[in-house]
Coordinates of C-alpha atoms in Angstrom, one line a residue:
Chain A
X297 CA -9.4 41.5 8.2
X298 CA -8.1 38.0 9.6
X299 CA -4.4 37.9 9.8
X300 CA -3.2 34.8 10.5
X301 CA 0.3 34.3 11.6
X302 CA 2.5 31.4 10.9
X303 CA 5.5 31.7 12.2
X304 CA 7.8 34.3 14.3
X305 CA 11.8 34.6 14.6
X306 CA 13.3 37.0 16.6
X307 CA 16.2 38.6 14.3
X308 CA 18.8 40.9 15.6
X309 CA 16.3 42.0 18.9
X310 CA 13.4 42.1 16.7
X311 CA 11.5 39.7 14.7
X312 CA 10.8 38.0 11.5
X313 CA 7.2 37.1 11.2
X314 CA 5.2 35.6 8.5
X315 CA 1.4 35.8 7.8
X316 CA -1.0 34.6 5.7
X317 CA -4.2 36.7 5.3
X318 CA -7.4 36.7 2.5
X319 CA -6.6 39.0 -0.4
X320 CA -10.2 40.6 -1.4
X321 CA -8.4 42.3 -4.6
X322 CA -6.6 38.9 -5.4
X323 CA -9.4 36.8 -4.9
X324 CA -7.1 34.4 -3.0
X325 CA -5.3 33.8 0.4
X326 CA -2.0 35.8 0.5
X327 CA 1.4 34.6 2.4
X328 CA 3.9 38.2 3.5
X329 CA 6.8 38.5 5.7
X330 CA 7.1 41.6 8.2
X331 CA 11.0 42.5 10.2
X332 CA 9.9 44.6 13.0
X333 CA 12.9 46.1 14.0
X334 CA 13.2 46.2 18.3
X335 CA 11.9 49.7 17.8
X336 CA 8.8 48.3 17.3
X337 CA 7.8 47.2 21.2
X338 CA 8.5 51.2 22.2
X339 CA 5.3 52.1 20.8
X340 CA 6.5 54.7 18.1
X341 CA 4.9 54.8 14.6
X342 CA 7.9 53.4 12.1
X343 CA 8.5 54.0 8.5
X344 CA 8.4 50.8 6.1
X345 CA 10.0 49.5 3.4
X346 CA 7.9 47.2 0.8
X347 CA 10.7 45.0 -1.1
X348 CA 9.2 43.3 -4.0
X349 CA 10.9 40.2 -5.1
X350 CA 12.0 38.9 -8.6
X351 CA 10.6 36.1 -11.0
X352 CA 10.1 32.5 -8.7
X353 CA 10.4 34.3 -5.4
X354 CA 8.5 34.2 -2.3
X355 CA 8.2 36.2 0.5
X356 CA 11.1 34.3 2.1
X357 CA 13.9 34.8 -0.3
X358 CA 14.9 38.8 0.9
X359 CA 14.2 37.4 4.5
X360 CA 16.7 34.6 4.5
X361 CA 19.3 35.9 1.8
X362 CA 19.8 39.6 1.9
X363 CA 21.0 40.7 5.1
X364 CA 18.8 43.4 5.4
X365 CA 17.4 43.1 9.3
X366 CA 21.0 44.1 10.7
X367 CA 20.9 47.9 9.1
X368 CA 16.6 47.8 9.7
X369 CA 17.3 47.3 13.5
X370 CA 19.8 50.0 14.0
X371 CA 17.4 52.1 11.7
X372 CA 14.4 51.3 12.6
X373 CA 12.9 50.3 10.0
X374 CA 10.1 47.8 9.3
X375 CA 10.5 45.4 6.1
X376 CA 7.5 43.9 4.4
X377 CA 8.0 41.3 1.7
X378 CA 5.3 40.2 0.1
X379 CA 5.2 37.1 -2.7
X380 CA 5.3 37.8 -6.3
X381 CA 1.9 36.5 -7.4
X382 CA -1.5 35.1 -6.2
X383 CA -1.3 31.5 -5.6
X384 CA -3.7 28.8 -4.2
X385 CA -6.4 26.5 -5.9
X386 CA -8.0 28.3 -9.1
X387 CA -5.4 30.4 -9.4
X388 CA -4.2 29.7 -12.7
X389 CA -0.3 29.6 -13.7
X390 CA 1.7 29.5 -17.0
X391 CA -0.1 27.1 -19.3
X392 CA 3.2 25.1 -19.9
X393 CA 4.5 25.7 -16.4
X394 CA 7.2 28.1 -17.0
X395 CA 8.7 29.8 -14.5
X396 CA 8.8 33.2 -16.1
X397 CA 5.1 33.6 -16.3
X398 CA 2.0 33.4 -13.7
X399 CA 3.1 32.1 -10.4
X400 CA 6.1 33.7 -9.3
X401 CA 5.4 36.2 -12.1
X402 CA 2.8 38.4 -11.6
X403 CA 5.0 41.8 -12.5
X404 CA 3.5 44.1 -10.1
X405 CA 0.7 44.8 -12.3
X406 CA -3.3 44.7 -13.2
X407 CA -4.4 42.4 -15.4
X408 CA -6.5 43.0 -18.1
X409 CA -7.1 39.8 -19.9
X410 CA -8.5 36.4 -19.3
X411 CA -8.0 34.7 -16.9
X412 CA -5.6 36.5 -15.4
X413 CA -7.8 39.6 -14.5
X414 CA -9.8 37.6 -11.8
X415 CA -6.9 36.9 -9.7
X416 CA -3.3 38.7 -11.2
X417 CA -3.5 42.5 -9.8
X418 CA -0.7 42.1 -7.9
X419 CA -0.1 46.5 -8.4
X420 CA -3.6 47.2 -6.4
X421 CA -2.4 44.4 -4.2
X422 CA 0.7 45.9 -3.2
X423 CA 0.1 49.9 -3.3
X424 CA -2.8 50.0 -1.6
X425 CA -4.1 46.8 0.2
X426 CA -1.2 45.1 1.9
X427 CA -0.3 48.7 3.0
X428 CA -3.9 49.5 4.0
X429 CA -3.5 46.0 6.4
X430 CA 0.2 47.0 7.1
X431 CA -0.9 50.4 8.4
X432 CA -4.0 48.9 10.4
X433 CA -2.2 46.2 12.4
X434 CA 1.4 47.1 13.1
X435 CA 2.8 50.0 14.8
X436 CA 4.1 51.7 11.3
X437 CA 3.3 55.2 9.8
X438 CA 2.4 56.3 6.6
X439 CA 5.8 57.0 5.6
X440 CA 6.7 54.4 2.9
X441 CA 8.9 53.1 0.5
X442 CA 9.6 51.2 -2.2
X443 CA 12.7 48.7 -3.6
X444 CA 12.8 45.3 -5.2
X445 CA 15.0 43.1 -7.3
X446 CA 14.2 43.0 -11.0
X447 CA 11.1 42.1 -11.7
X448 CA 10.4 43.6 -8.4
X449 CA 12.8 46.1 -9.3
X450 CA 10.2 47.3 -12.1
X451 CA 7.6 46.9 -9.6
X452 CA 9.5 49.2 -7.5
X453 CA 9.8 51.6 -10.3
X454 CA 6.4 51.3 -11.5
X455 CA 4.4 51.5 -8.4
X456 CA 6.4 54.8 -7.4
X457 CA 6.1 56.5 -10.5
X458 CA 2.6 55.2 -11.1
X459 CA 1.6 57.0 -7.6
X460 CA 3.0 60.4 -6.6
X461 CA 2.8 61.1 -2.8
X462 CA 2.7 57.3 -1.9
X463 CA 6.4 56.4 -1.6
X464 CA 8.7 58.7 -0.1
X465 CA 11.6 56.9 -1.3
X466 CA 12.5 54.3 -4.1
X467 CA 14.8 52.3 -5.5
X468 CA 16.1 49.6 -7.3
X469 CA 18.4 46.3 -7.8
X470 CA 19.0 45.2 -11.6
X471 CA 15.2 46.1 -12.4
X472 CA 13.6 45.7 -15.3
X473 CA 13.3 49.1 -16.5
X474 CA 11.5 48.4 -20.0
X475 CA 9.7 45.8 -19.8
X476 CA 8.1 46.8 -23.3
X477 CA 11.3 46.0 -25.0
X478 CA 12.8 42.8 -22.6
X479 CA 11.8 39.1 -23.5
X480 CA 10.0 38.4 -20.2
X481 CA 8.2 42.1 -20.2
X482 CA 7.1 41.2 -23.6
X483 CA 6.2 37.7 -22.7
X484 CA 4.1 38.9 -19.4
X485 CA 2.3 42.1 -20.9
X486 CA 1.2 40.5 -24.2
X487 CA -0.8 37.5 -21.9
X488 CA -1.6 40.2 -19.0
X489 CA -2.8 43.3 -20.5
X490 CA -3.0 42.3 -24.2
X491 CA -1.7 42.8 -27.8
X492 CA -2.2 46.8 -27.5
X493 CA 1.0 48.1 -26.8
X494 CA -0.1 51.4 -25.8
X495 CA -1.4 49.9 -22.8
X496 CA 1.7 48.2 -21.8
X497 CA 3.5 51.7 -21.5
X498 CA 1.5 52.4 -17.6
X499 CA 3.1 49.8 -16.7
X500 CA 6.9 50.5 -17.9
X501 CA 9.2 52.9 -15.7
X502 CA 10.6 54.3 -18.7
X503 CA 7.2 55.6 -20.4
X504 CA 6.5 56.5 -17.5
X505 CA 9.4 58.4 -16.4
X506 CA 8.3 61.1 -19.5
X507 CA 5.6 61.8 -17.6
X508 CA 6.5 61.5 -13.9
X509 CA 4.5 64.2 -12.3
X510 CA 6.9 63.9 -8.8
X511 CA 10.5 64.0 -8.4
X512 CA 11.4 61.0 -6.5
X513 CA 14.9 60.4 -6.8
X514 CA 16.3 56.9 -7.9
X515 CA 19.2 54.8 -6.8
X516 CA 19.7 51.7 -8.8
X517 CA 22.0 49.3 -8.3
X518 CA 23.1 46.9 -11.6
X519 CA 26.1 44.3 -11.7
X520 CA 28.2 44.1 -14.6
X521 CA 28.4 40.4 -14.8
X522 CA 24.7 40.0 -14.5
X523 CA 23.5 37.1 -17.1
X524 CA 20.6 39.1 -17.7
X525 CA 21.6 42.5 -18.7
X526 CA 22.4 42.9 -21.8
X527 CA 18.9 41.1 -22.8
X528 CA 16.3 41.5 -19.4
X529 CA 17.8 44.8 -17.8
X530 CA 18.9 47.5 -20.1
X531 CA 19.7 50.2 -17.4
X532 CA 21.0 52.5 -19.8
X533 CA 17.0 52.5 -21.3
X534 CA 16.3 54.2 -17.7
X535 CA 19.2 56.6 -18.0
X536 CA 18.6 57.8 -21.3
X537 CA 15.0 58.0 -19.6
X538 CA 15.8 60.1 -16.4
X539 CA 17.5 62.3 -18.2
X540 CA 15.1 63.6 -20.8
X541 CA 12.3 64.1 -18.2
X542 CA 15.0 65.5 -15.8
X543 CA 14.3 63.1 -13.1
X544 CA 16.9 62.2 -10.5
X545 CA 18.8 58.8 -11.1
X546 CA 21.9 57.5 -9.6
X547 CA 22.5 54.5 -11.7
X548 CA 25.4 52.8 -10.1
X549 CA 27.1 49.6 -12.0
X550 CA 28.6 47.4 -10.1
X551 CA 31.9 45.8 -11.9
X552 CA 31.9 41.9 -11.6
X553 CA 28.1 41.6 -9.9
X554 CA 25.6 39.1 -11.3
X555 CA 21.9 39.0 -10.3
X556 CA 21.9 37.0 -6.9
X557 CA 21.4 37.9 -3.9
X558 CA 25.0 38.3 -2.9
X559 CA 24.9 40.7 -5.3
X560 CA 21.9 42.0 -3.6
X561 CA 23.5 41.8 -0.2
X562 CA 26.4 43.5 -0.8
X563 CA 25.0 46.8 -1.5
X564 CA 21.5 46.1 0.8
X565 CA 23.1 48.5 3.2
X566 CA 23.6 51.3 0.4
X567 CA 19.8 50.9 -0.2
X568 CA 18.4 51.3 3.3
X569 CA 20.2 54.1 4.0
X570 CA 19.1 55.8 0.9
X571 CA 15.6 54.6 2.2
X572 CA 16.3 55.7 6.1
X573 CA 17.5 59.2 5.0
X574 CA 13.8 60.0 2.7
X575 CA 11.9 58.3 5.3
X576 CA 13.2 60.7 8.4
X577 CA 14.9 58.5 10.0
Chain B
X808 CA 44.7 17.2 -6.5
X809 CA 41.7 18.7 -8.9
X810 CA 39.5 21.5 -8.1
X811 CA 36.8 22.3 -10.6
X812 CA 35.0 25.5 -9.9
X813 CA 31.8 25.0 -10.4
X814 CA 30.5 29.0 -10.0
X815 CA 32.1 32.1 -8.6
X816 CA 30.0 35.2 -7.6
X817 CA 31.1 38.8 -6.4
X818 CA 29.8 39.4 -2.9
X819 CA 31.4 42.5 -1.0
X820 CA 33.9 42.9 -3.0
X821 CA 35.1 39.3 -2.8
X822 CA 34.4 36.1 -4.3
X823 CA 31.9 33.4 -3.1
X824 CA 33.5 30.4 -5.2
X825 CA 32.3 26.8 -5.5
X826 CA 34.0 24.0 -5.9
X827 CA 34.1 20.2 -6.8
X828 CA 37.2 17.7 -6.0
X829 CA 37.6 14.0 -5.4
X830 CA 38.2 13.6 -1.7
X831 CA 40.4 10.5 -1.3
X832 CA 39.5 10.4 2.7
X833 CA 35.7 9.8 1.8
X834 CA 36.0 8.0 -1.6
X835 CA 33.7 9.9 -3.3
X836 CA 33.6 13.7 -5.1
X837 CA 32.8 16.7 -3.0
X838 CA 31.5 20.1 -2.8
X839 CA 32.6 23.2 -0.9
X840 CA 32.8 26.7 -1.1
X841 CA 35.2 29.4 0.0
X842 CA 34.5 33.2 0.6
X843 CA 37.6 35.2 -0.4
X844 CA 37.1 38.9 0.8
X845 CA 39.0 41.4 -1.1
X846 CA 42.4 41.0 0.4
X847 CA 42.7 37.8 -1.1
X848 CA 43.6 39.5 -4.2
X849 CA 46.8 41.6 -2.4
X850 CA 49.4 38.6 -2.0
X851 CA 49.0 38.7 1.9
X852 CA 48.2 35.1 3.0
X853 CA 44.9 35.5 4.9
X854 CA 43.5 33.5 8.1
X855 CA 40.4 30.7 7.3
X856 CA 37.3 30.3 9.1
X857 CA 36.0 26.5 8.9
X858 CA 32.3 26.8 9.3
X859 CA 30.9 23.0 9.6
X860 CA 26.8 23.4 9.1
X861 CA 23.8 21.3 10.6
X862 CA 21.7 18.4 9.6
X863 CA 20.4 18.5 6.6
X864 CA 23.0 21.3 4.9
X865 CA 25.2 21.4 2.3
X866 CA 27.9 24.3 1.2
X867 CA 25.1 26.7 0.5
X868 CA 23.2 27.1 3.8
X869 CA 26.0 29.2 5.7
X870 CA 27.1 31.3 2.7
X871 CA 23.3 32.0 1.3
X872 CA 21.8 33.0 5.1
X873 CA 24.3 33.8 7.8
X874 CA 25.7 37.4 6.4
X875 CA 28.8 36.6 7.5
X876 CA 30.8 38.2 4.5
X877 CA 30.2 41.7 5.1
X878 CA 31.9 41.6 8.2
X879 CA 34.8 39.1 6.6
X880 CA 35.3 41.3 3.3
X881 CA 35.9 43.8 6.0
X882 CA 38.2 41.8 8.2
X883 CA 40.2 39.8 5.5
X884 CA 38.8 36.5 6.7
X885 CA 38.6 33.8 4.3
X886 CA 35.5 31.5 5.3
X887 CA 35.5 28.0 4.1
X888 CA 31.8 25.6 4.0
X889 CA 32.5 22.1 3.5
X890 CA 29.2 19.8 2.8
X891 CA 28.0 17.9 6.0
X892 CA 28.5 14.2 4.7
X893 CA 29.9 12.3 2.0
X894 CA 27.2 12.3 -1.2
X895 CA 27.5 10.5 -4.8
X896 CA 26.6 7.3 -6.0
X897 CA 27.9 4.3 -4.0
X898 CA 27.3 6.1 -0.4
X899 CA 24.7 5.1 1.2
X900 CA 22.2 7.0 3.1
X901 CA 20.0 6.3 6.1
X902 CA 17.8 2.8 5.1
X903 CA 14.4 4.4 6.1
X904 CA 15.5 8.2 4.3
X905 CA 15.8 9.6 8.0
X906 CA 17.3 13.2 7.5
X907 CA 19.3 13.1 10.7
X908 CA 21.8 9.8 9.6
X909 CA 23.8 9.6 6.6
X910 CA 23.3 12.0 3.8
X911 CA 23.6 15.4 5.3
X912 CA 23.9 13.9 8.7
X913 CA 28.1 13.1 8.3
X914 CA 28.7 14.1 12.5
X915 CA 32.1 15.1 11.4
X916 CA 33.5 11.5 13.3
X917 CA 35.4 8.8 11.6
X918 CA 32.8 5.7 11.4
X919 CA 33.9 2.5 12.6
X920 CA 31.0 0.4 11.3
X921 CA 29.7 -1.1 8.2
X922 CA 28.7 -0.1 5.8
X923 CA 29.9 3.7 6.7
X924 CA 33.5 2.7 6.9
X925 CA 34.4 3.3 3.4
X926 CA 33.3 6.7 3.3
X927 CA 31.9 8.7 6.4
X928 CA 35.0 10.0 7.1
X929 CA 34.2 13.8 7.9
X930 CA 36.4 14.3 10.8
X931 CA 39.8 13.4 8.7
X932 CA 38.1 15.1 5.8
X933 CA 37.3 18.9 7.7
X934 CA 40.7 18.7 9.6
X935 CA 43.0 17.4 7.2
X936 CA 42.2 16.7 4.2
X937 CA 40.2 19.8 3.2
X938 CA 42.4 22.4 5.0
X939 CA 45.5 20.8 3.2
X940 CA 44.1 21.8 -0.3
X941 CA 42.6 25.3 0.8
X942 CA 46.1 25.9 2.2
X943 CA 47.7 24.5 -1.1
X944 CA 44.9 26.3 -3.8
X945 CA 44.6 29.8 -1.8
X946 CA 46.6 32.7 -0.8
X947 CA 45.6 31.3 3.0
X948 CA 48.1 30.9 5.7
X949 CA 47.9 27.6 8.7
X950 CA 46.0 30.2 11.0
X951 CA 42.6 28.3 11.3
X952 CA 39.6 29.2 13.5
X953 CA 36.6 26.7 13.4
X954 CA 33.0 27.3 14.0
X955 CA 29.7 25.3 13.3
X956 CA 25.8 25.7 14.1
X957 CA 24.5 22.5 15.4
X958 CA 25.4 19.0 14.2
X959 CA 28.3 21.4 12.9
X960 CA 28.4 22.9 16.3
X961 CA 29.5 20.2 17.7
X962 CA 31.8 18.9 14.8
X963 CA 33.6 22.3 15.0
X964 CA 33.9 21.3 19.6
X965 CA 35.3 17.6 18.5
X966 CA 37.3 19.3 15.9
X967 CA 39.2 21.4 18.2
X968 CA 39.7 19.4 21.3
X969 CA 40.8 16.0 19.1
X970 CA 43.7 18.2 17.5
X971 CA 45.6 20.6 19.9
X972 CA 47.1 23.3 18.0
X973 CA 45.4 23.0 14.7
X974 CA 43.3 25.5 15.5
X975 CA 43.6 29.3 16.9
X976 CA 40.2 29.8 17.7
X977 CA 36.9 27.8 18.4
X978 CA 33.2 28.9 18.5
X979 CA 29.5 27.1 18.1
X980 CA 25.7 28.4 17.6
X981 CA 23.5 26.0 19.6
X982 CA 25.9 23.1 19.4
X983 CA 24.8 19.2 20.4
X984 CA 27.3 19.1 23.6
X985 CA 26.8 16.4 24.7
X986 CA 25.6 13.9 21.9
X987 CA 26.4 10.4 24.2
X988 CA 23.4 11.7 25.8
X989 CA 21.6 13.4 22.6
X990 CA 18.9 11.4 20.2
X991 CA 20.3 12.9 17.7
X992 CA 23.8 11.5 19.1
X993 CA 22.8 8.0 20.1
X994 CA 21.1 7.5 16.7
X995 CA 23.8 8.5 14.9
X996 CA 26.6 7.2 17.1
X997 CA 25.7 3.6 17.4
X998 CA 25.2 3.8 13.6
X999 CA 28.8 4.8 12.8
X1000 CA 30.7 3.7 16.1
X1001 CA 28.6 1.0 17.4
X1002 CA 26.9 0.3 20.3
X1003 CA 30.1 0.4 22.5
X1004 CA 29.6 3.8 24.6
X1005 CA 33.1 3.7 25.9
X1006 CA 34.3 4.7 21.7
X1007 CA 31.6 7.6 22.1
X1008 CA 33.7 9.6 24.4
X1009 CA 36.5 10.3 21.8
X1010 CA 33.3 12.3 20.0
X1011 CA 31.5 13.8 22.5
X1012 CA 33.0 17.3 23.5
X1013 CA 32.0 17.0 27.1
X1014 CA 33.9 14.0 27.3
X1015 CA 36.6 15.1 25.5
X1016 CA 36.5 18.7 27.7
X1017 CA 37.9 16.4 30.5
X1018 CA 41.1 15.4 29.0
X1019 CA 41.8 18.8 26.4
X1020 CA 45.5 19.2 26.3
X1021 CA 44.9 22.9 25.1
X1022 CA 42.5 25.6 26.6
X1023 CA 41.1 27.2 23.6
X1024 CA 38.5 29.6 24.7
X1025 CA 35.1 28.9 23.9
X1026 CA 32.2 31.3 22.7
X1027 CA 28.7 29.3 22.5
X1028 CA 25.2 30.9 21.3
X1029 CA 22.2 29.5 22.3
X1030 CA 18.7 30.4 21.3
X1031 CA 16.7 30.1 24.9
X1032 CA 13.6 29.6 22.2
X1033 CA 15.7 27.1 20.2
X1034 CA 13.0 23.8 19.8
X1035 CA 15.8 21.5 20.4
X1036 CA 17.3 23.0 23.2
X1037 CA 15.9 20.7 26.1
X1038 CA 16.1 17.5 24.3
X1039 CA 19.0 17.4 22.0
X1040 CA 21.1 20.4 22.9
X1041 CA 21.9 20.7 26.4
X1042 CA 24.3 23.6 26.7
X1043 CA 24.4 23.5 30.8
X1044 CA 26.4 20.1 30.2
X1045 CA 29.1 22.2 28.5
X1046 CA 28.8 24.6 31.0
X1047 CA 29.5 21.7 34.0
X1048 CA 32.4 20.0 32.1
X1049 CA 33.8 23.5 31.0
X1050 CA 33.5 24.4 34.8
X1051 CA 35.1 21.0 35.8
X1052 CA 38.2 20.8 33.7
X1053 CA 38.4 24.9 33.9
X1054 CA 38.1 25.3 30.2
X1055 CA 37.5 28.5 29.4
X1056 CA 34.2 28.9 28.1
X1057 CA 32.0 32.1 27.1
X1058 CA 27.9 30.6 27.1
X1059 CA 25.3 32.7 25.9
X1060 CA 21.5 32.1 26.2
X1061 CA 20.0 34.5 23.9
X1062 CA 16.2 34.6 25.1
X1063 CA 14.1 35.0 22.4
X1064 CA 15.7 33.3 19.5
X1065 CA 15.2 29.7 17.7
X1066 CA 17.5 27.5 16.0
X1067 CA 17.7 28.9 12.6
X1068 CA 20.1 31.5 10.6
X1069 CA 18.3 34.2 12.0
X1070 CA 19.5 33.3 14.9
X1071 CA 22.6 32.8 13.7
X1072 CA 22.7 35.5 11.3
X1073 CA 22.3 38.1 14.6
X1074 CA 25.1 37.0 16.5
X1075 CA 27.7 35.5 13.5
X1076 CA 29.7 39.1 13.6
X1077 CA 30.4 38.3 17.4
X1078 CA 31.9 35.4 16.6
X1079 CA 33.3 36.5 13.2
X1080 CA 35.1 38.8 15.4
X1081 CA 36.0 36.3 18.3
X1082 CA 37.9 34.3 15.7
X1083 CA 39.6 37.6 14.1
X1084 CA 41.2 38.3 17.4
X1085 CA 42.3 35.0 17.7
X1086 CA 43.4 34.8 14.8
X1087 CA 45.6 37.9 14.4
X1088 CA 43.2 39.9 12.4

């Protein structure tokens, strides 16, 4: 595994690196950012935190906007971002170049349907083989977990719940928590995994919630003022949800919050601790 | 005087506003924005923070990547991000598109020279203009502070030591010193003052360090990794004119770190906090 890196910051006594690296389950090259907290030069194993991005994100957007590294240095606590999609020559994007589709888009999920399936597994991607790199080249331990920002924050949601015993900690900012029943869910299932609905419910937290075989529990974060709620979001889906299938959920809405990333930042620190507490630290 | 606001977000439990007015000192619209940390809303009239930004910025650079409200909200600092040059139709720009003169490349001086006469203006614009209609518009009071990264770094030095007793408290991330003696500074300067050196002193802060009527103290952060340290920067020529004139001046080299809002990001509560004293916080 050839990891390549492009560029390193230090950030608040540790640093802000970005690689690029081949993705064998992606069938393209692959851009992530890592924050290895000052913890990391004294040789001792450190939990991480994967953040997955929303719709048009990179890697860098969570680096550069939500102010995470302050609280992950006095933690210690590694961050890996990784992009949102493949990406690179033959990798093939929304047909009219929309921004809510393909690039930018892939939703945390495997594709089904061509020609997505060669290249848009983006869940295989980011449960097991950025971690299984993560795990081989940096000083980090098994201990993981999960958050993201609506379309990451369903990917958040999803990859947890999809995998008991992987994440030892999860949550969320304004995710989409059904995408079955949110315009851009609908939009991205229906190309990625087909007409069949009954597929699309593996891939939404709130099926999946019903039959949640661990107990993880769930902070999630949601602004009142967020454009996208009312149509995208639905938290109250989730909550209605949780508490059928019992599962722990402390939904939190946020009066006068929209969906950026000073949204995002404000609470970042609410998050990590939640994080730093399941993780042992 | 007309302020549109163009967007206002919730961040920390006060608002990150943006706004448009016609500035009558550069002869064209403009664009700012203003944190106001929750205090704002209690009647008390609340100290601002001028942060002037680098090449190549606009409002958003500061307020998107530093993290500087958290620590604000929490003081009851209002922080205030003007744009780094005059924009709209009519002003023109560098003739070959160069992104360190002109557009985004203001220097926060009063050009002398055609064709920037008419409008590059930003040293009238930061210190009067501007703080005369955040003072008239917001619950504010006349206790500035002034900081800048940069091009802005050395904007917010000029600032201060041109105008005894405008401001309370002065600070810089890797500030051009010295920029008689800068590329950055020579280009720029024969540009907008012409090619008589003598009229560069009244914009250079080492020069001006020699005559300051006022000893505001002085806290600098430098990047010892910072790519433009050697060439354009040249913090040990603050340190000899500080030294000379007995200014009182805090310089930091901070090994490891570059010249971008990580770096700044990791040391803004220092300074957030250097001004708050200062400033009666």
């Amino acid at each position: 595994m050839t990891l390549e890196l492009l560029s390193s910051q230090k950030s608040f006594g540790g640093w802000h690196n970005r690689y690029r690296h081949h993705s064998a389950i992606l069938n393209c090259d692959m851009l992530f950012a890592v924050y290895l907290p000052p913890q990391a030069e004294e040789g001792a194993r450190l939990p991480v935190l994967y953040w997955l991005s929303g719709l048009t994100c990179t890697d860098e957007n969570f680096m550069q906007k939500a102010g995470a590294q302050r609280l992950a240095a006095e933690l210690g606590l590694v961050l890996v971002a990784p992009d949102t999609s493949p990406r690179g020559e033959g990798v093939p994007g929304d047909p009219d170049g929309a921004w809510d589709f393909g690039l930018g888009a892939g939703f945390y999920l495997n594709a089904t349907q061509e020609p997505w399936v060669q290249h848009y597994r983006m869940h295989d991607y980011v449960v097991h083989e950025l971690p299984a790199l993560i795990e081989a080249r940096f000083p980090v331990s098994d201990r993981r977990g999960v958050s993201g920002h609506s379309m990451g924050g369903h990917g958040a949601l999803v990859c947890a719940l999809r995998n008991p015993g992987r994440y030892r900690s999860l949550s969320a900012f304004a995710p989409i928590v059904n995408p079955s029943a949110s315009p851009w869910g609908e939009k991205a299932f229906s190309r990625y995994l087909g007409e069949d609905r009954e597929t699309w419910k593996e891939w939404d937290a709130c099926a999946l919630l019903a039959g949640a075989r661990e107990r993880l529990p769930i902070l999630v974060d949601q602004g009142d003022a967020d454009g996208f709620l009312a149509d995208q979001l639905k938290p109250e889906a989730l909550q209605a949800a949780a508490m059928a299938a019992g599962h722990p959920l402390t939904l939190r809405l946020q009066p006068g919050y929209d969906h950026s990333y000073y949204f995002i930042a404000s609470f970042i620190d609410d998050h990590l601790r939640h994080h730093a507490q399941a993780l042992g630290l």
